[in-house]
PDB file of C-alpha atoms in Angstrom:
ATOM      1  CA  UNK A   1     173.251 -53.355 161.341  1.00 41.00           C
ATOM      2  CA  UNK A   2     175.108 -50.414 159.538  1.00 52.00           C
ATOM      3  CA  UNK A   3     178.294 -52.647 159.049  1.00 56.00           C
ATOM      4  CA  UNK A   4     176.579 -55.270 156.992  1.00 46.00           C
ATOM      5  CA  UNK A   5     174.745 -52.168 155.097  1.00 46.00           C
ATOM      6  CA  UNK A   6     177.744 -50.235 154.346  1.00 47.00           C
ATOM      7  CA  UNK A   7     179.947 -53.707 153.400  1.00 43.00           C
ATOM      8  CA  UNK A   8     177.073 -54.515 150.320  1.00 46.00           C
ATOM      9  CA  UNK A   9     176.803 -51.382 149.016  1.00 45.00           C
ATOM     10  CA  UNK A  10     179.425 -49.201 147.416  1.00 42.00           C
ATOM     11  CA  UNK A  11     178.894 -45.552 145.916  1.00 41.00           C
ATOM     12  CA  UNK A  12     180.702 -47.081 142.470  1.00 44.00           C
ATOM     13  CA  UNK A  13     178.140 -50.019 141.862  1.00 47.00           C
ATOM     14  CA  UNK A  14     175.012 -48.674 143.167  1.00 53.00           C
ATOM     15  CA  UNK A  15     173.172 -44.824 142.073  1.00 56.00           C
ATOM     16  CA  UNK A  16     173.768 -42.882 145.198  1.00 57.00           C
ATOM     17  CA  UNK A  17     171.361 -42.583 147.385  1.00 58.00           C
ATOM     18  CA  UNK A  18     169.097 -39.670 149.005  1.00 62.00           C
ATOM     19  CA  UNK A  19     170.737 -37.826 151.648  1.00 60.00           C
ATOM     20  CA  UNK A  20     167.695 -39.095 154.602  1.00 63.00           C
ATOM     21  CA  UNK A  21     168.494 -42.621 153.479  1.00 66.00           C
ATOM     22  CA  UNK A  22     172.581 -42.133 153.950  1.00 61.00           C
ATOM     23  CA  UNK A  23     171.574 -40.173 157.521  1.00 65.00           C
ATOM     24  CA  UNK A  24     169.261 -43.162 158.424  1.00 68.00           C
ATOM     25  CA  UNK A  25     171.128 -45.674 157.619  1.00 66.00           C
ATOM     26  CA  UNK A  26     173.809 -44.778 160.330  1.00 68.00           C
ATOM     27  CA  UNK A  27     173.883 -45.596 163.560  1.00 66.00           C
ATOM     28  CA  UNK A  28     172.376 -43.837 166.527  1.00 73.00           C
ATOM     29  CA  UNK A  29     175.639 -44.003 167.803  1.00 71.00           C
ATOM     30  CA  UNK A  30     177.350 -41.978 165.507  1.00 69.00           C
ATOM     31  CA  UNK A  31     175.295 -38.922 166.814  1.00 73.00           C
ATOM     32  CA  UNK A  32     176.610 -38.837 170.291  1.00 76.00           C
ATOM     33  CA  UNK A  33     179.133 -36.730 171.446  1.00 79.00           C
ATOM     34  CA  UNK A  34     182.660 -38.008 170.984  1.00 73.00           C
ATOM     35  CA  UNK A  35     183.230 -39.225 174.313  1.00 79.00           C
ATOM     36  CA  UNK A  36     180.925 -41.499 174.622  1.00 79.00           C
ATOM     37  CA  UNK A  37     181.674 -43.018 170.747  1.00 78.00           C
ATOM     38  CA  UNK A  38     184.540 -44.412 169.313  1.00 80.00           C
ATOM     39  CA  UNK A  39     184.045 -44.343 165.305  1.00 74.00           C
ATOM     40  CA  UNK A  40     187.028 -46.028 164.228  1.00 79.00           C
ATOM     41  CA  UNK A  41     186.399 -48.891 166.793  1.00 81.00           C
ATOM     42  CA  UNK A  42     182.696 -49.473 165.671  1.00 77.00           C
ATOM     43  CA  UNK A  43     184.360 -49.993 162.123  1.00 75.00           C
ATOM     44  CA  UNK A  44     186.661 -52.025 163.494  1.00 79.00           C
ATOM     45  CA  UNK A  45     184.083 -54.230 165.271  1.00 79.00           C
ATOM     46  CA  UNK A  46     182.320 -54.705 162.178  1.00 76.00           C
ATOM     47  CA  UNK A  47     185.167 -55.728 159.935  1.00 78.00           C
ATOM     48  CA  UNK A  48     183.906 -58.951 158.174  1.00 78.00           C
ATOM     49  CA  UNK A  49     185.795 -62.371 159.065  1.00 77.00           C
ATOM     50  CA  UNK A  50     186.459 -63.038 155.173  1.00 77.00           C
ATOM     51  CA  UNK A  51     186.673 -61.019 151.988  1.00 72.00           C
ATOM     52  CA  UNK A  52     188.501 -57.739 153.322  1.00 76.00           C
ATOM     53  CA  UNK A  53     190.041 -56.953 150.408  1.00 80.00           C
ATOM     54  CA  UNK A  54     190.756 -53.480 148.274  1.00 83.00           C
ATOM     55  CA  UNK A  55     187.046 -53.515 147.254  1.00 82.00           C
ATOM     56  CA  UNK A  56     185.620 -53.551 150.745  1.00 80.00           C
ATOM     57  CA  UNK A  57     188.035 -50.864 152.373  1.00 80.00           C
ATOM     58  CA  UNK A  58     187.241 -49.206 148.888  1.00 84.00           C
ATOM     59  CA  UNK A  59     183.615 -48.731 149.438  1.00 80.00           C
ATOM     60  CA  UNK A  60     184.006 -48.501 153.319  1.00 78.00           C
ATOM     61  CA  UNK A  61     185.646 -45.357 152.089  1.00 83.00           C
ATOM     62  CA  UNK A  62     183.784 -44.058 149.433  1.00 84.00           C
ATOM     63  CA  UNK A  63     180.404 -44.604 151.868  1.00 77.00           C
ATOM     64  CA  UNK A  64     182.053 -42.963 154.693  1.00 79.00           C
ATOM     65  CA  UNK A  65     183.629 -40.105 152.490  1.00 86.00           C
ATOM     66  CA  UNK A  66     179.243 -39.928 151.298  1.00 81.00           C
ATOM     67  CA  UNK A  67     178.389 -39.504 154.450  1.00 77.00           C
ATOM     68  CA  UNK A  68     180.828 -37.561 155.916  1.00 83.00           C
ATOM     69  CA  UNK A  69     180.006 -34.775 152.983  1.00 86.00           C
ATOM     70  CA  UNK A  70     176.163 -35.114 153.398  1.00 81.00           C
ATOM     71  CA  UNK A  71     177.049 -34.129 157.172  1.00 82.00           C
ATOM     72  CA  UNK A  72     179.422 -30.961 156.371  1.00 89.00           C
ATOM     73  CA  UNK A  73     176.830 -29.787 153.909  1.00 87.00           C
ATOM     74  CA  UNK A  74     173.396 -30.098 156.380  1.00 85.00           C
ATOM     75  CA  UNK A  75     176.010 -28.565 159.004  1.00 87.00           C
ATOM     76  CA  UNK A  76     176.892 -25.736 156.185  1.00 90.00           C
ATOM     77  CA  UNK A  77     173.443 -25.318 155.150  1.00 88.00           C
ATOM     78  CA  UNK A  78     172.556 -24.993 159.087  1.00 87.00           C
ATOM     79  CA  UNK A  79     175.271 -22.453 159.764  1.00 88.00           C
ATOM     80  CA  UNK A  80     173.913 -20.480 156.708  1.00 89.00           C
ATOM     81  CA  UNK A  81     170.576 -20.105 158.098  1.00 89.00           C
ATOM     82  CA  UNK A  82     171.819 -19.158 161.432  1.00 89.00           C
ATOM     83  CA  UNK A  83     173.757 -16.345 159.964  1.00 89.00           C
ATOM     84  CA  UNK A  84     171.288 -13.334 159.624  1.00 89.00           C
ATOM     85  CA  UNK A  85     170.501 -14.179 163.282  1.00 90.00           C
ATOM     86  CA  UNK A  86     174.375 -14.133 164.082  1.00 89.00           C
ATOM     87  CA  UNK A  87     174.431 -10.729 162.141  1.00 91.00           C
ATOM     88  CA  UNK A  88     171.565  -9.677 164.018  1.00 92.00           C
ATOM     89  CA  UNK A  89     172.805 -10.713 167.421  1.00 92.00           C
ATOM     90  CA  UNK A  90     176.272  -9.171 166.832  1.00 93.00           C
ATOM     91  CA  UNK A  91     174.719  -5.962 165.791  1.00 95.00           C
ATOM     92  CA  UNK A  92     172.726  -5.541 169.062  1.00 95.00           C
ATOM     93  CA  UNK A  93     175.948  -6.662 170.998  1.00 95.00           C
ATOM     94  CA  UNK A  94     177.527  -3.696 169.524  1.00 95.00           C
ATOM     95  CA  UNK A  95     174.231  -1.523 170.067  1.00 96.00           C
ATOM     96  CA  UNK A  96     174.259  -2.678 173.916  1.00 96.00           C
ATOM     97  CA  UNK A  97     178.102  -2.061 174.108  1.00 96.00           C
ATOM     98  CA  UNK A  98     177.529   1.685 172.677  1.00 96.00           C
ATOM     99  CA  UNK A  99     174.612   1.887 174.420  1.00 96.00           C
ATOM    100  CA  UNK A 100     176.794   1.347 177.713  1.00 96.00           C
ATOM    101  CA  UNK A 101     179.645   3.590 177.148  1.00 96.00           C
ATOM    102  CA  UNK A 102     176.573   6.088 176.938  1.00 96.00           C
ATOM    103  CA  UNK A 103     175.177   5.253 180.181  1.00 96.00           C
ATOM    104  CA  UNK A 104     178.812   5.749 181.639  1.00 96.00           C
ATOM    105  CA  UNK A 105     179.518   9.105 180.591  1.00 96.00           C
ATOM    106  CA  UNK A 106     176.237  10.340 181.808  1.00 96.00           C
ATOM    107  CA  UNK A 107     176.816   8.543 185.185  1.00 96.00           C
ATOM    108  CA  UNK A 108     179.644  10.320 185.180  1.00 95.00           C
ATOM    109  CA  UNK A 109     178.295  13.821 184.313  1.00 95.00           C
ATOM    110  CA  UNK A 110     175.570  12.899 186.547  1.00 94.00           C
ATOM    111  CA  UNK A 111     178.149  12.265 189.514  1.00 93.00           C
ATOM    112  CA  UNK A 112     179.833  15.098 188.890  1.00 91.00           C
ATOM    113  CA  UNK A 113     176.733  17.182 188.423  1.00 91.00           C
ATOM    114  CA  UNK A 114     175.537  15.700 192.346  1.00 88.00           C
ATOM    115  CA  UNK A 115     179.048  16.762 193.638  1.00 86.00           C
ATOM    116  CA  UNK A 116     178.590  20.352 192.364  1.00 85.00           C
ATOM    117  CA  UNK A 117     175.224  20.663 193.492  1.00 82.00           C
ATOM    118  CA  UNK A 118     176.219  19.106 196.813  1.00 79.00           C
ATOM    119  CA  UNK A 119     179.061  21.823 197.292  1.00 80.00           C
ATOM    120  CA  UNK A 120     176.280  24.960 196.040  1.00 81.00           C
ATOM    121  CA  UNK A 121     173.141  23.742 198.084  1.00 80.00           C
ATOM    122  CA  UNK A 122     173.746  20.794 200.634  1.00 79.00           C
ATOM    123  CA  UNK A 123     176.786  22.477 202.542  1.00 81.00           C
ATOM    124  CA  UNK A 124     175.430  26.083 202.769  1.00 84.00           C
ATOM    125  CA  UNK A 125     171.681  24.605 203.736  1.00 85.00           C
ATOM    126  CA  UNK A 126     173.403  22.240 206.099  1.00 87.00           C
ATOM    127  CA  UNK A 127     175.457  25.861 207.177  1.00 89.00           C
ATOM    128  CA  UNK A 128     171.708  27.603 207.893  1.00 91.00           C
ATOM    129  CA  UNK A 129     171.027  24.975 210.474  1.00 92.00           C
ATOM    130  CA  UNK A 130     173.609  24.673 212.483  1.00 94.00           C
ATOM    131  CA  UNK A 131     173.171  28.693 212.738  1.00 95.00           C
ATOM    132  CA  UNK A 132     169.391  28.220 213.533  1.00 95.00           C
ATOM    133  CA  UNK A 133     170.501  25.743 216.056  1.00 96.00           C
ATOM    134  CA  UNK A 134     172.595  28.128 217.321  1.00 96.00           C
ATOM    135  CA  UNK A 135     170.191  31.456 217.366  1.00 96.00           C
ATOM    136  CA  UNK A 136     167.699  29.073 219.129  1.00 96.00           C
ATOM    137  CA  UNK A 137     169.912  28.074 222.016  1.00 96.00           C
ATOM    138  CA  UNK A 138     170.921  31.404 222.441  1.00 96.00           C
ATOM    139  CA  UNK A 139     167.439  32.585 222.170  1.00 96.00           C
ATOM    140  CA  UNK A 140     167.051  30.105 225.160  1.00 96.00           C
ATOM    141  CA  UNK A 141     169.256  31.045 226.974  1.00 95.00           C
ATOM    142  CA  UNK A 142     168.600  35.046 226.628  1.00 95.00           C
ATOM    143  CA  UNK A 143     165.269  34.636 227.646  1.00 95.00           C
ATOM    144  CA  UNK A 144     166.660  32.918 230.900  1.00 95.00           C
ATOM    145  CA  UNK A 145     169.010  35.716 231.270  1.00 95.00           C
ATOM    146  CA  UNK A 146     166.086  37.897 230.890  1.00 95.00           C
ATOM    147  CA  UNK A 147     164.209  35.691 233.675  1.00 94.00           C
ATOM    148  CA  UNK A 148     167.383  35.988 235.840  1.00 92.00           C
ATOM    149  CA  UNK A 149     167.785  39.714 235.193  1.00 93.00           C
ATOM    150  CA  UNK A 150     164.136  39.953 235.913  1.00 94.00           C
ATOM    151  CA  UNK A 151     164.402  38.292 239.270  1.00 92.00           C
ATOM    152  CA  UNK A 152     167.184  40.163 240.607  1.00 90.00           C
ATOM    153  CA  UNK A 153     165.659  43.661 239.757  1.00 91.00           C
ATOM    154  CA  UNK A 154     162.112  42.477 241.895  1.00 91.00           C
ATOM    155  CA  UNK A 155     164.471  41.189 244.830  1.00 89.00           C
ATOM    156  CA  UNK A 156     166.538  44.252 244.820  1.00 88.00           C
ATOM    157  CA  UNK A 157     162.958  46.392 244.863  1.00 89.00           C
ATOM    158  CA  UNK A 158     161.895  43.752 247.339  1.00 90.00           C
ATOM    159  CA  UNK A 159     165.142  44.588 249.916  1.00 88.00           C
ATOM    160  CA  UNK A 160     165.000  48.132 249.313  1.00 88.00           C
ATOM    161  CA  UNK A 161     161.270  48.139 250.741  1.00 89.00           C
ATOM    162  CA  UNK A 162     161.896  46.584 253.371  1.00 88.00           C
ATOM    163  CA  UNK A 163     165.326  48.017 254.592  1.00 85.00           C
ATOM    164  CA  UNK A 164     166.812  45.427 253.890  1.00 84.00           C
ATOM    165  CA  UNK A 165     170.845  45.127 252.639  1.00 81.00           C
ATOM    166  CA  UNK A 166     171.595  43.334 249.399  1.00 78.00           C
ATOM    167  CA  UNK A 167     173.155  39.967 250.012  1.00 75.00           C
ATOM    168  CA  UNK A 168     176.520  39.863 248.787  1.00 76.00           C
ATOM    169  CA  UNK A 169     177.066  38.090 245.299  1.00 76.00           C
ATOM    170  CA  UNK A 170     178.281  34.504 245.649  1.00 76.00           C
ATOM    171  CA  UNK A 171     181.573  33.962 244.751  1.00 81.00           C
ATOM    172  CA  UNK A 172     183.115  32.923 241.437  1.00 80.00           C
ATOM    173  CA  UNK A 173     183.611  29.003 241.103  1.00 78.00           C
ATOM    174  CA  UNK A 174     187.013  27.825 241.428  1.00 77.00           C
ATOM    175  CA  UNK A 175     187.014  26.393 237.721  1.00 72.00           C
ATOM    176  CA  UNK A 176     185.711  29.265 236.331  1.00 56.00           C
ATOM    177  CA  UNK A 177     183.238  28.128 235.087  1.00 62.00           C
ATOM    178  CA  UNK A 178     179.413  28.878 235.538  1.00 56.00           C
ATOM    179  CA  UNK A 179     177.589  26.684 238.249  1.00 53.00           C
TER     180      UNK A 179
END
């Protein structure tokens, strides 16, 4: 176990060691998150019965201090490699965030662009129509005038040949309107 391993050896009486052996020689445990480890109660737990004296909490220290560097220097040495990449990704955050003020403005412009042409073209076109509409209803409605006109000359002709006396109109309706 790493308790018996870390209570023989001491970074004062032995050469120190490579940094894979340090790493390997802890426990799996020690690499979990830290909810699911308590450090100082492993240590605890692997206190020896006899002999815990200045020497042993002396290279309990000096071994944990070992590894505790050899961590915070891989972590360093991680971060360091990781940087141009965080450079990298920051600049093309600020790219994308210029990029979509850009893409704003012109939506903007673009709206405001739509509105105009909306007031210059849409309205008037939509203007034209209804006066087509228009023109074509009364167009309609002239040529059934016309029809009506039509029909009361050839029934006027048609009484007057044969001696005949005009009816009288009908009268008005009482709404004034037409029937």
């Amino acid at each position: 176990r790493w308790c018996t391993s870390m209570a023989s050896s001491s970074s004062h009486s032995s050469p120190p060691q490579p940094e894979s052996e340090r790493l390997a020689g802890l426990p799996p445990e020690y690499f979990l998150p830290l909810e699911d480890f308590d450090a100082v109660g492993h240590m605890l737990q692997c206190l020896p019965e006899e002999g815990l004296g200045e020497s042993y909490l002396a290279a309990q220290l000096d071994q944990t201090q070992d590894v505790l560097e050899e961590i915070n220097s891989k972590l360093s040495a991680r971060v360091m490699r990781s940087y141009g990449a965080f450079v990298h990704g920051m600049a093309q955050v600020q790219q994308l965030k210029s990029d979509l003020v850009l893409t704003a403005i012109q939506c903007r412009a673009a709206r405001k662009h739509l509105s105009r042409v909306e007031t210059g073209t849409v309205n008037p076109g939509l203007n034209i129509l209804a006066r087509l509409r228009r023109k074509r209803a009364l167009a309609e409605l002239l040529s059934m005038v016309d029809g009506l006109r039509a029909l009361t000359s050839e029934s006027d002709e048609l009484c007057r040949l044969l001696g005949v006396a005009k009816p009288p109109p009908p009268p008005p309706p009482a709404d004034g309107q037409g029937p």
